[in-house]
Coordinates of N, CA and C in Angstrom, one line a residue:
X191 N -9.3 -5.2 1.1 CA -8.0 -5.2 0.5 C -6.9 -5.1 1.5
X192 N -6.9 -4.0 2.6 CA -6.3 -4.2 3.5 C -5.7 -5.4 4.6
X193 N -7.1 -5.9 4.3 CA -6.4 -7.5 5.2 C -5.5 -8.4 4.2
X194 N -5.5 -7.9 3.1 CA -5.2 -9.1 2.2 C -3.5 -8.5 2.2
X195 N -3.7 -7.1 2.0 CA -2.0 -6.9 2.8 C -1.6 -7.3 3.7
X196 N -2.4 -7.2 5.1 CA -1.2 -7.5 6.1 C -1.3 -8.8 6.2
X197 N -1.9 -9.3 5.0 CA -1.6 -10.9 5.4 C -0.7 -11.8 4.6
X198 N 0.1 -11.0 3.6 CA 1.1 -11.4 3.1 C 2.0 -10.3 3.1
X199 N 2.5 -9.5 3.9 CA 3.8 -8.6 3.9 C 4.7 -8.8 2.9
X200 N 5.5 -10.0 3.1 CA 6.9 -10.0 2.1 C 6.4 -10.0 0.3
X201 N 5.0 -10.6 0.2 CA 4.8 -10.7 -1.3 C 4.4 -9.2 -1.7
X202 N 3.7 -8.5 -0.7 CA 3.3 -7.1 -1.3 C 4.6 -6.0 -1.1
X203 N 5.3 -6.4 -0.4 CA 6.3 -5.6 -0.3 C 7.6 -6.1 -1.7
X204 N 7.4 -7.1 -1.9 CA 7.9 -7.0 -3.5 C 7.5 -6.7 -4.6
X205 N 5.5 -6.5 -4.5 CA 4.7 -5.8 -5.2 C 5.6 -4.4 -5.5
X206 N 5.4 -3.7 -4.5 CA 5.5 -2.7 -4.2 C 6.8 -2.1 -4.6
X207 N 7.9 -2.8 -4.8 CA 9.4 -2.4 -4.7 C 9.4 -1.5 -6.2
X208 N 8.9 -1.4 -6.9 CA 8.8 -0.8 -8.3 C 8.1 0.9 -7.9
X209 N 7.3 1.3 -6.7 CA 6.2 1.9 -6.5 C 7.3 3.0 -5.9
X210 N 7.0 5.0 -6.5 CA 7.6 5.6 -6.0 C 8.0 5.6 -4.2
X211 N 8.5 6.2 -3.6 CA 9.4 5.9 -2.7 C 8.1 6.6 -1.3
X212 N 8.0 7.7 -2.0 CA 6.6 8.1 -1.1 C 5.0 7.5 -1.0
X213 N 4.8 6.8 -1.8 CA 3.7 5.7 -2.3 C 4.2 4.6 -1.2
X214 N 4.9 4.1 -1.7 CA 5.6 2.8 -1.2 C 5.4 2.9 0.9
X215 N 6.2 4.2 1.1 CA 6.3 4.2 2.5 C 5.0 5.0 3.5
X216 N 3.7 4.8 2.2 CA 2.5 5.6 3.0 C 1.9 4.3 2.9
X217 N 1.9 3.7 1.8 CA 1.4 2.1 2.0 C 2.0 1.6 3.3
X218 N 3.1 1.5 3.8 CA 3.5 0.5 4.5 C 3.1 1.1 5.5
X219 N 2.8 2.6 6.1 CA 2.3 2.8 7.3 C 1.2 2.8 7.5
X220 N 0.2 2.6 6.5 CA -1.1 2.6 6.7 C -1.6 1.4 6.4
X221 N -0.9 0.6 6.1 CA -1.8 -0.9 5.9 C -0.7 -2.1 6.5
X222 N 0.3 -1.7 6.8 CA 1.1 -3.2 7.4 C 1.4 -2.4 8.5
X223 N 2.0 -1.0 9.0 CA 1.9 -0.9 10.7 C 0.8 -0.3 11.2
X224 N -0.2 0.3 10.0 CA -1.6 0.3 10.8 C -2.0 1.9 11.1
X225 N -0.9 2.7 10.4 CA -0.9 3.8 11.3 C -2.6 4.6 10.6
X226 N -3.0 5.7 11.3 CA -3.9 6.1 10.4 C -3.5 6.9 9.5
X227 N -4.3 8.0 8.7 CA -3.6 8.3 7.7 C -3.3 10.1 8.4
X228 N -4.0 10.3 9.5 CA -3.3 11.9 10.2 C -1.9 11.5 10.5
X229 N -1.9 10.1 11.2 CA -0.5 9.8 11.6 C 0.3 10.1 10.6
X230 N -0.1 9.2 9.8 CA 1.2 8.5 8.7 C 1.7 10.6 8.1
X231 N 0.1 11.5 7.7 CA 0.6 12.4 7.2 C 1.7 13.5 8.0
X232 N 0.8 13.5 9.0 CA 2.1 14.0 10.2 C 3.3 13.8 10.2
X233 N 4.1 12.1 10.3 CA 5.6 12.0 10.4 C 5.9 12.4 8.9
X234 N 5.6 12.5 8.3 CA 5.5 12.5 7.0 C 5.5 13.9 6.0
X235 N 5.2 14.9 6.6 CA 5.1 15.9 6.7 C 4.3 16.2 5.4
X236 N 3.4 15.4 4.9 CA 1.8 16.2 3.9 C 0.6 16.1 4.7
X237 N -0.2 16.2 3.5 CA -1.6 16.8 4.3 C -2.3 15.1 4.4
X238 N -3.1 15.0 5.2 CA -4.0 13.8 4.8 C -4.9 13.5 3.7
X239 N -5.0 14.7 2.6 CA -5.4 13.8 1.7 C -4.1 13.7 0.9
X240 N -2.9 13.6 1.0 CA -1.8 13.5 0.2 C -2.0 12.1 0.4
X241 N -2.4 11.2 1.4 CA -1.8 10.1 2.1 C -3.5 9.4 1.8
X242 N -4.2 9.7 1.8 CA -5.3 8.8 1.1 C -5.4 8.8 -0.3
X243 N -4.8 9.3 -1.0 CA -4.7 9.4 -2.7 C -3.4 8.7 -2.9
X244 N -2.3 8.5 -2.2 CA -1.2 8.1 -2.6 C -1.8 6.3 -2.6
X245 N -2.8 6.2 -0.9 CA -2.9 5.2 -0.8 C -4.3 4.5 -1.7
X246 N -4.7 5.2 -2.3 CA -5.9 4.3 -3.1 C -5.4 4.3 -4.4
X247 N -4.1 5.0 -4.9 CA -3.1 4.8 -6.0 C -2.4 3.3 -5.7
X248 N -1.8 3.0 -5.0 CA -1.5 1.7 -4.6 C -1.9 0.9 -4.6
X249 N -3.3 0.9 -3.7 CA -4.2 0.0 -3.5 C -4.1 -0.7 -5.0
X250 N -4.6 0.2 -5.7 CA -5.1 0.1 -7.5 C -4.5 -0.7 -8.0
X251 N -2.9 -0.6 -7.8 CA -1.5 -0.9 -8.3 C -1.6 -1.8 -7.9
X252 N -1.6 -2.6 -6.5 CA -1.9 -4.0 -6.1 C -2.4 -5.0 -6.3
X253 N -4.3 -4.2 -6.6 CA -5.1 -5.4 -6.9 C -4.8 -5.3 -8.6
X254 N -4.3 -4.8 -9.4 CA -3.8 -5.0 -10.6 C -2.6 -6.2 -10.7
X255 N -1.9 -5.8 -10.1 CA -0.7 -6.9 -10.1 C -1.3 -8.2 -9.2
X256 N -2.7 -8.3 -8.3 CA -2.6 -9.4 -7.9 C -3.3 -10.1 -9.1
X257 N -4.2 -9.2 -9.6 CA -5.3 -9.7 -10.5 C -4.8 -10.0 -11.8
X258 N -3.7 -9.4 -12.2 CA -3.1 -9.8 -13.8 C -1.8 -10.9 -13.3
X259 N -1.6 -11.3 -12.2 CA -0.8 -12.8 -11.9 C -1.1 -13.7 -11.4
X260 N -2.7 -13.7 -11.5 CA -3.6 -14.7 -11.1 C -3.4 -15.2 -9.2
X261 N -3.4 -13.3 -8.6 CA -3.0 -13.6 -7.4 C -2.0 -13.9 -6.5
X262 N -0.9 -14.3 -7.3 CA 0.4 -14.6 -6.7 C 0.9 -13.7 -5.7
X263 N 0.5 -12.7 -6.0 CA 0.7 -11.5 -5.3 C 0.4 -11.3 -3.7
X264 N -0.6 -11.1 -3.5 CA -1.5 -10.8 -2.1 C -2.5 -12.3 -2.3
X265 N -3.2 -12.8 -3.0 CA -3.6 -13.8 -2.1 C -2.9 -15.0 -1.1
X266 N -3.4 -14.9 0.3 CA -2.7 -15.9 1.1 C -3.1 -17.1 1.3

């Protein structure tokens, strides 16, 4: 799933634009700048399971919206 992010940025990041604000910006450090998720929790100031639960919440949210728009979404 991950590759299929950073290989369309601008489409998942308009996926995304509906996605709480802290969701949104743990996705973006963990799957388009790569960070890991001690990183991302660190600047961030939660714990790291805050930041793996936000992110398999998204994840979910993604392949939903790629899979109920027949892809348009994240496939590149």
């Amino acid at each position: 799933e991950m590759d299929h992010i950073r290989r369309a940025p601008a489409r998942v990041a308009l996926a995304m634009d509906p996605f709480p604000e802290r969701r949104r910006e743990i996705l973006e450090r963990r799957c388009l700048a790569g960070q890991s998720s001690k990183e991302a929790a660190a600047e961030l100031g939660v714990c790291s399971s805050t930041v793996d639960k936000q992110l398999r919440a998204g994840i979910a949210l993604l392949r939903f919206a790629r899979d109920g728009a027949q892809g348009e979404y994240l496939d590149a």
